[in-house]
Amino acid sequence: MANQALDTICKQLRDGLSPKERRGFMHLLKRHKELTEMDKITLDLWTKNHPYLGIAYELKESFFALWDSDSTQKAYLNYHV
């Protein structure tokens, strides 16, 4: 669901982009821990040019951090950070 929410935002922006620019959105659906250094640079450029994408990406990553928590207590603490 977190990826779907981010993808919805991406689709709204994609309509005005060229096919080459659209390929950059693939990086937004990757988990931050899976990004290569080049992916991180690309992601940084996209989120600087489109701040609401950066917010959506960070919210997605925050959700997955909760999901990845190995205990309810850690998830609760991460939620309240």
PDB file of N, CA, C and O in Angstrom:
ATOM      1  N   MET A   1       0.818  -1.192   0.000  1.00  0.00           N
ATOM      2  CA  MET A   1       0.000   0.000   0.000  1.00  0.00           C
ATOM      3  C   MET A   1       0.862   1.256   0.000  1.00  0.00           C
ATOM      4  O   MET A   1       0.491   2.251  -0.609  1.00  0.00           O
ATOM      5  N   ALA A   2       1.996   1.201   0.684  1.00  0.00           N
ATOM      6  CA  ALA A   2       2.875   2.366   0.710  1.00  0.00           C
ATOM      7  C   ALA A   2       3.423   2.650  -0.681  1.00  0.00           C
ATOM      8  O   ALA A   2       3.472   3.802  -1.116  1.00  0.00           O
ATOM      9  N   ASN A   3       3.830   1.603  -1.386  1.00  0.00           N
ATOM     10  CA  ASN A   3       4.319   1.786  -2.757  1.00  0.00           C
ATOM     11  C   ASN A   3       3.209   2.265  -3.682  1.00  0.00           C
ATOM     12  O   ASN A   3       3.437   3.075  -4.578  1.00  0.00           O
ATOM     13  N   GLN A   4       2.000   1.780  -3.468  1.00  0.00           N
ATOM     14  CA  GLN A   4       0.873   2.206  -4.304  1.00  0.00           C
ATOM     15  C   GLN A   4       0.584   3.688  -4.118  1.00  0.00           C
ATOM     16  O   GLN A   4       0.294   4.395  -5.081  1.00  0.00           O
ATOM     17  N   ALA A   5       0.661   4.160  -2.870  1.00  0.00           N
ATOM     18  CA  ALA A   5       0.420   5.578  -2.600  1.00  0.00           C
ATOM     19  C   ALA A   5       1.475   6.431  -3.291  1.00  0.00           C
ATOM     20  O   ALA A   5       1.163   7.447  -3.924  1.00  0.00           O
ATOM     21  N   LEU A   6       2.726   6.022  -3.193  1.00  0.00           N
ATOM     22  CA  LEU A   6       3.802   6.767  -3.856  1.00  0.00           C
ATOM     23  C   LEU A   6       3.645   6.700  -5.369  1.00  0.00           C
ATOM     24  O   LEU A   6       3.832   7.697  -6.068  1.00  0.00           O
ATOM     25  N   ASP A   7       3.270   5.545  -5.884  1.00  0.00           N
ATOM     26  CA  ASP A   7       3.084   5.391  -7.324  1.00  0.00           C
ATOM     27  C   ASP A   7       1.962   6.293  -7.841  1.00  0.00           C
ATOM     28  O   ASP A   7       2.060   6.836  -8.945  1.00  0.00           O
ATOM     29  N   THR A   8       0.926   6.485  -7.063  1.00  0.00           N
ATOM     30  CA  THR A   8      -0.164   7.380  -7.446  1.00  0.00           C
ATOM     31  C   THR A   8       0.348   8.806  -7.624  1.00  0.00           C
ATOM     32  O   THR A   8       0.008   9.480  -8.600  1.00  0.00           O
ATOM     33  N   ILE A   9       1.188   9.249  -6.716  1.00  0.00           N
ATOM     34  CA  ILE A   9       1.771  10.587  -6.820  1.00  0.00           C
ATOM     35  C   ILE A   9       2.667  10.680  -8.045  1.00  0.00           C
ATOM     36  O   ILE A   9       2.639  11.654  -8.783  1.00  0.00           O
ATOM     37  N   CYS A  10       3.455   9.633  -8.269  1.00  0.00           N
ATOM     38  CA  CYS A  10       4.340   9.612  -9.437  1.00  0.00           C
ATOM     39  C   CYS A  10       3.553   9.683 -10.738  1.00  0.00           C
ATOM     40  O   CYS A  10       3.937  10.388 -11.672  1.00  0.00           O
ATOM     41  N   LYS A  11       2.450   8.962 -10.813  1.00  0.00           N
ATOM     42  CA  LYS A  11       1.636   8.954 -12.029  1.00  0.00           C
ATOM     43  C   LYS A  11       1.089  10.346 -12.337  1.00  0.00           C
ATOM     44  O   LYS A  11       0.998  10.737 -13.506  1.00  0.00           O
ATOM     45  N   GLN A  12       0.744  11.083 -11.309  1.00  0.00           N
ATOM     46  CA  GLN A  12       0.229  12.437 -11.510  1.00  0.00           C
ATOM     47  C   GLN A  12       1.291  13.333 -12.136  1.00  0.00           C
ATOM     48  O   GLN A  12       0.997  14.169 -12.978  1.00  0.00           O
ATOM     49  N   LEU A  13       2.525  13.149 -11.719  1.00  0.00           N
ATOM     50  CA  LEU A  13       3.612  13.967 -12.248  1.00  0.00           C
ATOM     51  C   LEU A  13       4.091  13.466 -13.605  1.00  0.00           C
ATOM     52  O   LEU A  13       4.479  14.254 -14.466  1.00  0.00           O
ATOM     53  N   ARG A  14       4.048  12.166 -13.831  1.00  0.00           N
ATOM     54  CA  ARG A  14       4.572  11.550 -15.047  1.00  0.00           C
ATOM     55  C   ARG A  14       3.929  12.057 -16.327  1.00  0.00           C
ATOM     56  O   ARG A  14       4.564  12.053 -17.378  1.00  0.00           O
ATOM     57  N   ASP A  15       2.683  12.459 -16.251  1.00  0.00           N
ATOM     58  CA  ASP A  15       1.971  12.866 -17.457  1.00  0.00           C
ATOM     59  C   ASP A  15       2.687  13.958 -18.244  1.00  0.00           C
ATOM     60  O   ASP A  15       2.633  13.971 -19.458  1.00  0.00           O
ATOM     61  N   GLY A  16       3.378  14.852 -17.577  1.00  0.00           N
ATOM     62  CA  GLY A  16       4.048  15.944 -18.261  1.00  0.00           C
ATOM     63  C   GLY A  16       5.513  15.703 -18.571  1.00  0.00           C
ATOM     64  O   GLY A  16       6.227  16.627 -18.949  1.00  0.00           O
ATOM     65  N   LEU A  17       5.975  14.463 -18.429  1.00  0.00           N
ATOM     66  CA  LEU A  17       7.399  14.158 -18.609  1.00  0.00           C
ATOM     67  C   LEU A  17       7.660  13.369 -19.888  1.00  0.00           C
ATOM     68  O   LEU A  17       6.773  12.698 -20.403  1.00  0.00           O
ATOM     69  N   SER A  18       8.894  13.441 -20.347  1.00  0.00           N
ATOM     70  CA  SER A  18       9.310  12.650 -21.506  1.00  0.00           C
ATOM     71  C   SER A  18       9.521  11.195 -21.068  1.00  0.00           C
ATOM     72  O   SER A  18       9.682  10.913 -19.876  1.00  0.00           O
ATOM     73  N   PRO A  19       9.559  10.268 -22.028  1.00  0.00           N
ATOM     74  CA  PRO A  19       9.801   8.857 -21.673  1.00  0.00           C
ATOM     75  C   PRO A  19      11.117   8.663 -20.904  1.00  0.00           C
ATOM     76  O   PRO A  19      11.178   7.863 -19.974  1.00  0.00           O
ATOM     77  N   LYS A  20      12.140   9.407 -21.265  1.00  0.00           N
ATOM     78  CA  LYS A  20      13.424   9.281 -20.578  1.00  0.00           C
ATOM     79  C   LYS A  20      13.295   9.729 -19.121  1.00  0.00           C
ATOM     80  O   LYS A  20      13.819   9.095 -18.214  1.00  0.00           O
ATOM     81  N   GLU A  21      12.581  10.832 -18.902  1.00  0.00           N
ATOM     82  CA  GLU A  21      12.395  11.325 -17.546  1.00  0.00           C
ATOM     83  C   GLU A  21      11.561  10.356 -16.712  1.00  0.00           C
ATOM     84  O   GLU A  21      11.801  10.188 -15.519  1.00  0.00           O
ATOM     85  N   ARG A  22      10.610   9.706 -17.338  1.00  0.00           N
ATOM     86  CA  ARG A  22       9.734   8.778 -16.617  1.00  0.00           C
ATOM     87  C   ARG A  22      10.495   7.605 -16.016  1.00  0.00           C
ATOM     88  O   ARG A  22      10.120   7.083 -14.971  1.00  0.00           O
ATOM     89  N   ARG A  23      11.560   7.180 -16.669  1.00  0.00           N
ATOM     90  CA  ARG A  23      12.335   6.052 -16.157  1.00  0.00           C
ATOM     91  C   ARG A  23      12.952   6.361 -14.801  1.00  0.00           C
ATOM     92  O   ARG A  23      13.232   5.451 -14.026  1.00  0.00           O
ATOM     93  N   GLY A  24      13.142   7.615 -14.492  1.00  0.00           N
ATOM     94  CA  GLY A  24      13.713   8.001 -13.203  1.00  0.00           C
ATOM     95  C   GLY A  24      12.834   7.662 -12.025  1.00  0.00           C
ATOM     96  O   GLY A  24      13.308   7.560 -10.894  1.00  0.00           O
ATOM     97  N   PHE A  25      11.563   7.466 -12.268  1.00  0.00           N
ATOM     98  CA  PHE A  25      10.644   7.152 -11.189  1.00  0.00           C
ATOM     99  C   PHE A  25      10.853   5.762 -10.605  1.00  0.00           C
ATOM    100  O   PHE A  25      10.411   5.487  -9.502  1.00  0.00           O
ATOM    101  N   MET A  26      11.513   4.891 -11.337  1.00  0.00           N
ATOM    102  CA  MET A  26      11.745   3.542 -10.819  1.00  0.00           C
ATOM    103  C   MET A  26      12.492   3.596  -9.495  1.00  0.00           C
ATOM    104  O   MET A  26      12.280   2.775  -8.626  1.00  0.00           O
ATOM    105  N   HIS A  27      13.371   4.578  -9.328  1.00  0.00           N
ATOM    106  CA  HIS A  27      14.171   4.683  -8.115  1.00  0.00           C
ATOM    107  C   HIS A  27      13.308   5.001  -6.899  1.00  0.00           C
ATOM    108  O   HIS A  27      13.663   4.660  -5.781  1.00  0.00           O
ATOM    109  N   LEU A  28      12.183   5.641  -7.115  1.00  0.00           N
ATOM    110  CA  LEU A  28      11.336   6.023  -6.001  1.00  0.00           C
ATOM    111  C   LEU A  28      10.632   4.829  -5.370  1.00  0.00           C
ATOM    112  O   LEU A  28      10.249   4.880  -4.212  1.00  0.00           O
ATOM    113  N   LEU A  29      10.481   3.758  -6.110  1.00  0.00           N
ATOM    114  CA  LEU A  29       9.798   2.597  -5.560  1.00  0.00           C
ATOM    115  C   LEU A  29      10.749   1.632  -4.861  1.00  0.00           C
ATOM    116  O   LEU A  29      10.314   0.747  -4.135  1.00  0.00           O
ATOM    117  N   LYS A  30      12.048   1.817  -5.040  1.00  0.00           N
ATOM    118  CA  LYS A  30      13.021   0.969  -4.361  1.00  0.00           C
ATOM    119  C   LYS A  30      13.139   1.397  -2.903  1.00  0.00           C
ATOM    120  O   LYS A  30      12.971   2.564  -2.568  1.00  0.00           O
ATOM    121  N   ARG A  31      13.449   0.434  -2.057  1.00  0.00           N
ATOM    122  CA  ARG A  31      13.742   0.746  -0.665  1.00  0.00           C
ATOM    123  C   ARG A  31      15.081   1.466  -0.606  1.00  0.00           C
ATOM    124  O   ARG A  31      15.976   1.203  -1.406  1.00  0.00           O
ATOM    125  N   HIS A  32      15.232   2.364   0.337  1.00  0.00           N
ATOM    126  CA  HIS A  32      16.459   3.162   0.419  1.00  0.00           C
ATOM    127  C   HIS A  32      17.684   2.265   0.595  1.00  0.00           C
ATOM    128  O   HIS A  32      18.737   2.526   0.013  1.00  0.00           O
ATOM    129  N   LYS A  33      17.532   1.194   1.377  1.00  0.00           N
ATOM    130  CA  LYS A  33      18.671   0.298   1.615  1.00  0.00           C
ATOM    131  C   LYS A  33      19.077  -0.475   0.362  1.00  0.00           C
ATOM    132  O   LYS A  33      20.161  -1.033   0.310  1.00  0.00           O
ATOM    133  N   GLU A  34      18.233  -0.487  -0.668  1.00  0.00           N
ATOM    134  CA  GLU A  34      18.527  -1.205  -1.909  1.00  0.00           C
ATOM    135  C   GLU A  34      19.074  -0.297  -3.011  1.00  0.00           C
ATOM    136  O   GLU A  34      19.439  -0.775  -4.081  1.00  0.00           O
ATOM    137  N   LEU A  35      19.146   0.990  -2.749  1.00  0.00           N
ATOM    138  CA  LEU A  35      19.595   1.933  -3.764  1.00  0.00           C
ATOM    139  C   LEU A  35      21.108   1.880  -3.953  1.00  0.00           C
ATOM    140  O   LEU A  35      21.860   1.790  -2.982  1.00  0.00           O
ATOM    141  N   THR A  36      21.538   1.960  -5.197  1.00  0.00           N
ATOM    142  CA  THR A  36      22.964   2.112  -5.485  1.00  0.00           C
ATOM    143  C   THR A  36      23.313   3.583  -5.281  1.00  0.00           C
ATOM    144  O   THR A  36      22.425   4.431  -5.094  1.00  0.00           O
ATOM    145  N   GLU A  37      24.573   3.901  -5.337  1.00  0.00           N
ATOM    146  CA  GLU A  37      24.977   5.299  -5.183  1.00  0.00           C
ATOM    147  C   GLU A  37      24.386   6.167  -6.296  1.00  0.00           C
ATOM    148  O   GLU A  37      23.949   7.289  -6.063  1.00  0.00           O
ATOM    149  N   MET A  38      24.351   5.645  -7.506  1.00  0.00           N
ATOM    150  CA  MET A  38      23.759   6.389  -8.621  1.00  0.00           C
ATOM    151  C   MET A  38      22.250   6.563  -8.412  1.00  0.00           C
ATOM    152  O   MET A  38      21.706   7.626  -8.694  1.00  0.00           O
ATOM    153  N   ASP A  39      21.584   5.525  -7.914  1.00  0.00           N
ATOM    154  CA  ASP A  39      20.157   5.633  -7.603  1.00  0.00           C
ATOM    155  C   ASP A  39      19.913   6.730  -6.572  1.00  0.00           C
ATOM    156  O   ASP A  39      18.957   7.494  -6.679  1.00  0.00           O
ATOM    157  N   LYS A  40      20.776   6.805  -5.559  1.00  0.00           N
ATOM    158  CA  LYS A  40      20.624   7.820  -4.511  1.00  0.00           C
ATOM    159  C   LYS A  40      20.769   9.229  -5.078  1.00  0.00           C
ATOM    160  O   LYS A  40      20.023  10.135  -4.693  1.00  0.00           O
ATOM    161  N   ILE A  41      21.698   9.395  -5.992  1.00  0.00           N
ATOM    162  CA  ILE A  41      21.881  10.705  -6.629  1.00  0.00           C
ATOM    163  C   ILE A  41      20.646  11.065  -7.448  1.00  0.00           C
ATOM    164  O   ILE A  41      20.140  12.185  -7.373  1.00  0.00           O
ATOM    165  N   THR A  42      20.157  10.103  -8.207  1.00  0.00           N
ATOM    166  CA  THR A  42      18.959  10.329  -9.018  1.00  0.00           C
ATOM    167  C   THR A  42      17.764  10.653  -8.136  1.00  0.00           C
ATOM    168  O   THR A  42      17.002  11.592  -8.400  1.00  0.00           O
ATOM    169  N   LEU A  43      17.592   9.891  -7.078  1.00  0.00           N
ATOM    170  CA  LEU A  43      16.493  10.123  -6.143  1.00  0.00           C
ATOM    171  C   LEU A  43      16.601  11.510  -5.524  1.00  0.00           C
ATOM    172  O   LEU A  43      15.616  12.237  -5.420  1.00  0.00           O
ATOM    173  N   ASP A  44      17.800  11.898  -5.146  1.00  0.00           N
ATOM    174  CA  ASP A  44      18.017  13.214  -4.553  1.00  0.00           C
ATOM    175  C   ASP A  44      17.626  14.327  -5.527  1.00  0.00           C
ATOM    176  O   ASP A  44      16.982  15.301  -5.134  1.00  0.00           O
ATOM    177  N   LEU A  45      17.985  14.172  -6.790  1.00  0.00           N
ATOM    178  CA  LEU A  45      17.617  15.180  -7.793  1.00  0.00           C
ATOM    179  C   LEU A  45      16.109  15.277  -7.967  1.00  0.00           C
ATOM    180  O   LEU A  45      15.544  16.371  -8.035  1.00  0.00           O
ATOM    181  N   TRP A  46      15.449  14.123  -8.049  1.00  0.00           N
ATOM    182  CA  TRP A  46      13.994  14.122  -8.210  1.00  0.00           C
ATOM    183  C   TRP A  46      13.306  14.774  -7.021  1.00  0.00           C
ATOM    184  O   TRP A  46      12.378  15.562  -7.179  1.00  0.00           O
ATOM    185  N   THR A  47      13.748  14.421  -5.826  1.00  0.00           N
ATOM    186  CA  THR A  47      13.068  14.944  -4.643  1.00  0.00           C
ATOM    187  C   THR A  47      13.375  16.422  -4.401  1.00  0.00           C
ATOM    188  O   THR A  47      12.553  17.111  -3.817  1.00  0.00           O
ATOM    189  N   LYS A  48      14.507  16.898  -4.866  1.00  0.00           N
ATOM    190  CA  LYS A  48      14.795  18.338  -4.766  1.00  0.00           C
ATOM    191  C   LYS A  48      13.957  19.132  -5.764  1.00  0.00           C
ATOM    192  O   LYS A  48      13.513  20.233  -5.471  1.00  0.00           O
ATOM    193  N   ASN A  49      13.761  18.575  -6.942  1.00  0.00           N
ATOM    194  CA  ASN A  49      12.961  19.253  -7.966  1.00  0.00           C
ATOM    195  C   ASN A  49      11.462  19.134  -7.701  1.00  0.00           C
ATOM    196  O   ASN A  49      10.682  19.949  -8.199  1.00  0.00           O
ATOM    197  N   HIS A  50      11.066  18.106  -6.970  1.00  0.00           N
ATOM    198  CA  HIS A  50       9.654  17.863  -6.671  1.00  0.00           C
ATOM    199  C   HIS A  50       9.544  17.497  -5.189  1.00  0.00           C
ATOM    200  O   HIS A  50       9.482  16.313  -4.833  1.00  0.00           O
ATOM    201  N   PRO A  51       9.544  18.502  -4.305  1.00  0.00           N
ATOM    202  CA  PRO A  51       9.586  18.241  -2.859  1.00  0.00           C
ATOM    203  C   PRO A  51       8.485  17.310  -2.345  1.00  0.00           C
ATOM    204  O   PRO A  51       8.727  16.519  -1.434  1.00  0.00           O
ATOM    205  N   TYR A  52       7.302  17.371  -2.915  1.00  0.00           N
ATOM    206  CA  TYR A  52       6.236  16.491  -2.445  1.00  0.00           C
ATOM    207  C   TYR A  52       6.550  15.023  -2.730  1.00  0.00           C
ATOM    208  O   TYR A  52       6.096  14.134  -2.008  1.00  0.00           O
ATOM    209  N   LEU A  53       7.355  14.759  -3.747  1.00  0.00           N
ATOM    210  CA  LEU A  53       7.803  13.384  -3.979  1.00  0.00           C
ATOM    211  C   LEU A  53       8.737  12.936  -2.860  1.00  0.00           C
ATOM    212  O   LEU A  53       8.688  11.788  -2.421  1.00  0.00           O
ATOM    213  N   GLY A  54       9.583  13.855  -2.417  1.00  0.00           N
ATOM    214  CA  GLY A  54      10.491  13.547  -1.309  1.00  0.00           C
ATOM    215  C   GLY A  54       9.727  13.234  -0.037  1.00  0.00           C
ATOM    216  O   GLY A  54      10.057  12.287   0.685  1.00  0.00           O
ATOM    217  N   ILE A  55       8.689  13.996   0.224  1.00  0.00           N
ATOM    218  CA  ILE A  55       7.855  13.753   1.403  1.00  0.00           C
ATOM    219  C   ILE A  55       7.187  12.382   1.295  1.00  0.00           C
ATOM    220  O   ILE A  55       7.202  11.593   2.241  1.00  0.00           O
ATOM    221  N   ALA A  56       6.630  12.103   0.133  1.00  0.00           N
ATOM    222  CA  ALA A  56       5.958  10.814  -0.073  1.00  0.00           C
ATOM    223  C   ALA A  56       6.948   9.656   0.060  1.00  0.00           C
ATOM    224  O   ALA A  56       6.632   8.621   0.665  1.00  0.00           O
ATOM    225  N   TYR A  57       8.154   9.830  -0.476  1.00  0.00           N
ATOM    226  CA  TYR A  57       9.162   8.770  -0.389  1.00  0.00           C
ATOM    227  C   TYR A  57       9.551   8.527   1.068  1.00  0.00           C
ATOM    228  O   TYR A  57       9.647   7.375   1.515  1.00  0.00           O
ATOM    229  N   GLU A  58       9.771   9.594   1.826  1.00  0.00           N
ATOM    230  CA  GLU A  58      10.141   9.452   3.230  1.00  0.00           C
ATOM    231  C   GLU A  58       9.017   8.804   4.036  1.00  0.00           C
ATOM    232  O   GLU A  58       9.273   8.002   4.935  1.00  0.00           O
ATOM    233  N   LEU A  59       7.776   9.149   3.725  1.00  0.00           N
ATOM    234  CA  LEU A  59       6.654   8.509   4.410  1.00  0.00           C
ATOM    235  C   LEU A  59       6.601   7.017   4.096  1.00  0.00           C
ATOM    236  O   LEU A  59       6.345   6.188   4.978  1.00  0.00           O
ATOM    237  N   LYS A  60       6.864   6.674   2.834  1.00  0.00           N
ATOM    238  CA  LYS A  60       6.894   5.259   2.448  1.00  0.00           C
ATOM    239  C   LYS A  60       7.984   4.523   3.221  1.00  0.00           C
ATOM    240  O   LYS A  60       7.745   3.457   3.789  1.00  0.00           O
ATOM    241  N   GLU A  61       9.169   5.119   3.293  1.00  0.00           N
ATOM    242  CA  GLU A  61      10.274   4.487   4.011  1.00  0.00           C
ATOM    243  C   GLU A  61       9.974   4.376   5.507  1.00  0.00           C
ATOM    244  O   GLU A  61      10.323   3.390   6.144  1.00  0.00           O
ATOM    245  N   SER A  62       9.309   5.377   6.063  1.00  0.00           N
ATOM    246  CA  SER A  62       8.927   5.331   7.481  1.00  0.00           C
ATOM    247  C   SER A  62       7.953   4.184   7.743  1.00  0.00           C
ATOM    248  O   SER A  62       8.058   3.484   8.750  1.00  0.00           O
ATOM    249  N   PHE A  63       7.007   4.006   6.837  1.00  0.00           N
ATOM    250  CA  PHE A  63       6.066   2.902   6.970  1.00  0.00           C
ATOM    251  C   PHE A  63       6.805   1.563   6.957  1.00  0.00           C
ATOM    252  O   PHE A  63       6.560   0.696   7.791  1.00  0.00           O
ATOM    253  N   PHE A  64       7.722   1.401   6.015  1.00  0.00           N
ATOM    254  CA  PHE A  64       8.445   0.140   5.932  1.00  0.00           C
ATOM    255  C   PHE A  64       9.359  -0.061   7.138  1.00  0.00           C
ATOM    256  O   PHE A  64       9.600  -1.198   7.548  1.00  0.00           O
ATOM    257  N   ALA A  65       9.856   1.010   7.725  1.00  0.00           N
ATOM    258  CA  ALA A  65      10.670   0.883   8.941  1.00  0.00           C
ATOM    259  C   ALA A  65       9.829   0.295  10.072  1.00  0.00           C
ATOM    260  O   ALA A  65      10.316  -0.539  10.855  1.00  0.00           O
ATOM    261  N   LEU A  66       8.581   0.711  10.152  1.00  0.00           N
ATOM    262  CA  LEU A  66       7.676   0.127  11.145  1.00  0.00           C
ATOM    263  C   LEU A  66       7.448  -1.350  10.843  1.00  0.00           C
ATOM    264  O   LEU A  66       7.483  -2.208  11.728  1.00  0.00           O
ATOM    265  N   TRP A  67       7.187  -1.637   9.595  1.00  0.00           N
ATOM    266  CA  TRP A  67       6.912  -3.001   9.168  1.00  0.00           C
ATOM    267  C   TRP A  67       8.103  -3.921   9.432  1.00  0.00           C
ATOM    268  O   TRP A  67       7.934  -5.080   9.810  1.00  0.00           O
ATOM    269  N   ASP A  68       9.311  -3.402   9.261  1.00  0.00           N
ATOM    270  CA  ASP A  68      10.523  -4.191   9.433  1.00  0.00           C
ATOM    271  C   ASP A  68      10.942  -4.363  10.893  1.00  0.00           C
ATOM    272  O   ASP A  68      11.853  -5.138  11.183  1.00  0.00           O
ATOM    273  N   SER A  69      10.321  -3.636  11.792  1.00  0.00           N
ATOM    274  CA  SER A  69      10.687  -3.732  13.205  1.00  0.00           C
ATOM    275  C   SER A  69      10.537  -5.176  13.686  1.00  0.00           C
ATOM    276  O   SER A  69       9.576  -5.856  13.343  1.00  0.00           O
ATOM    277  N   ASP A  70      11.496  -5.605  14.502  1.00  0.00           N
ATOM    278  CA  ASP A  70      11.452  -6.995  14.956  1.00  0.00           C
ATOM    279  C   ASP A  70      10.652  -7.191  16.237  1.00  0.00           C
ATOM    280  O   ASP A  70      10.577  -8.298  16.754  1.00  0.00           O
ATOM    281  N   SER A  71      10.050  -6.121  16.743  1.00  0.00           N
ATOM    282  CA  SER A  71       9.166  -6.257  17.894  1.00  0.00           C
ATOM    283  C   SER A  71       8.127  -5.140  17.869  1.00  0.00           C
ATOM    284  O   SER A  71       8.329  -4.095  17.248  1.00  0.00           O
ATOM    285  N   THR A  72       7.046  -5.371  18.568  1.00  0.00           N
ATOM    286  CA  THR A  72       5.994  -4.362  18.665  1.00  0.00           C
ATOM    287  C   THR A  72       6.529  -3.115  19.359  1.00  0.00           C
ATOM    288  O   THR A  72       6.212  -1.992  18.963  1.00  0.00           O
ATOM    289  N   GLN A  73       7.348  -3.311  20.371  1.00  0.00           N
ATOM    290  CA  GLN A  73       7.907  -2.184  21.110  1.00  0.00           C
ATOM    291  C   GLN A  73       8.781  -1.303  20.211  1.00  0.00           C
ATOM    292  O   GLN A  73       8.675  -0.084  20.238  1.00  0.00           O
ATOM    293  N   LYS A  74       9.628  -1.920  19.409  1.00  0.00           N
ATOM    294  CA  LYS A  74      10.470  -1.142  18.495  1.00  0.00           C
ATOM    295  C   LYS A  74       9.623  -0.418  17.459  1.00  0.00           C
ATOM    296  O   LYS A  74       9.904   0.722  17.101  1.00  0.00           O
ATOM    297  N   ALA A  75       8.586  -1.056  16.959  1.00  0.00           N
ATOM    298  CA  ALA A  75       7.699  -0.416  16.002  1.00  0.00           C
ATOM    299  C   ALA A  75       7.014   0.780  16.652  1.00  0.00           C
ATOM    300  O   ALA A  75       6.918   1.846  16.052  1.00  0.00           O
ATOM    301  N   TYR A  76       6.584   0.613  17.875  1.00  0.00           N
ATOM    302  CA  TYR A  76       5.933   1.713  18.595  1.00  0.00           C
ATOM    303  C   TYR A  76       6.897   2.884  18.774  1.00  0.00           C
ATOM    304  O   TYR A  76       6.537   4.040  18.524  1.00  0.00           O
ATOM    305  N   LEU A  77       8.137   2.598  19.161  1.00  0.00           N
ATOM    306  CA  LEU A  77       9.140   3.650  19.343  1.00  0.00           C
ATOM    307  C   LEU A  77       9.449   4.345  18.012  1.00  0.00           C
ATOM    308  O   LEU A  77       9.562   5.562  17.976  1.00  0.00           O
ATOM    309  N   ASN A  78       9.581   3.571  16.938  1.00  0.00           N
ATOM    310  CA  ASN A  78       9.827   4.166  15.616  1.00  0.00           C
ATOM    311  C   ASN A  78       8.660   5.026  15.158  1.00  0.00           C
ATOM    312  O   ASN A  78       8.861   6.052  14.513  1.00  0.00           O
ATOM    313  N   TYR A  79       7.459   4.614  15.502  1.00  0.00           N
ATOM    314  CA  TYR A  79       6.267   5.375  15.124  1.00  0.00           C
ATOM    315  C   TYR A  79       6.255   6.738  15.789  1.00  0.00           C
ATOM    316  O   TYR A  79       5.842   7.735  15.198  1.00  0.00           O
ATOM    317  N   HIS A  80       6.742   6.794  17.023  1.00  0.00           N
ATOM    318  CA  HIS A  80       6.690   8.043  17.783  1.00  0.00           C
ATOM    319  C   HIS A  80       7.946   8.895  17.637  1.00  0.00           C
ATOM    320  O   HIS A  80       8.094   9.881  18.342  1.00  0.00           O
ATOM    321  N   VAL A  81       8.824   8.536  16.740  1.00  0.00           N
ATOM    322  CA  VAL A  81      10.042   9.346  16.513  1.00  0.00           C
ATOM    323  C   VAL A  81       9.774  10.486  15.593  1.00  0.00           C
ATOM    324  O   VAL A  81       9.041  10.592  14.758  1.00  0.00           O
TER     325      VAL A  81
END
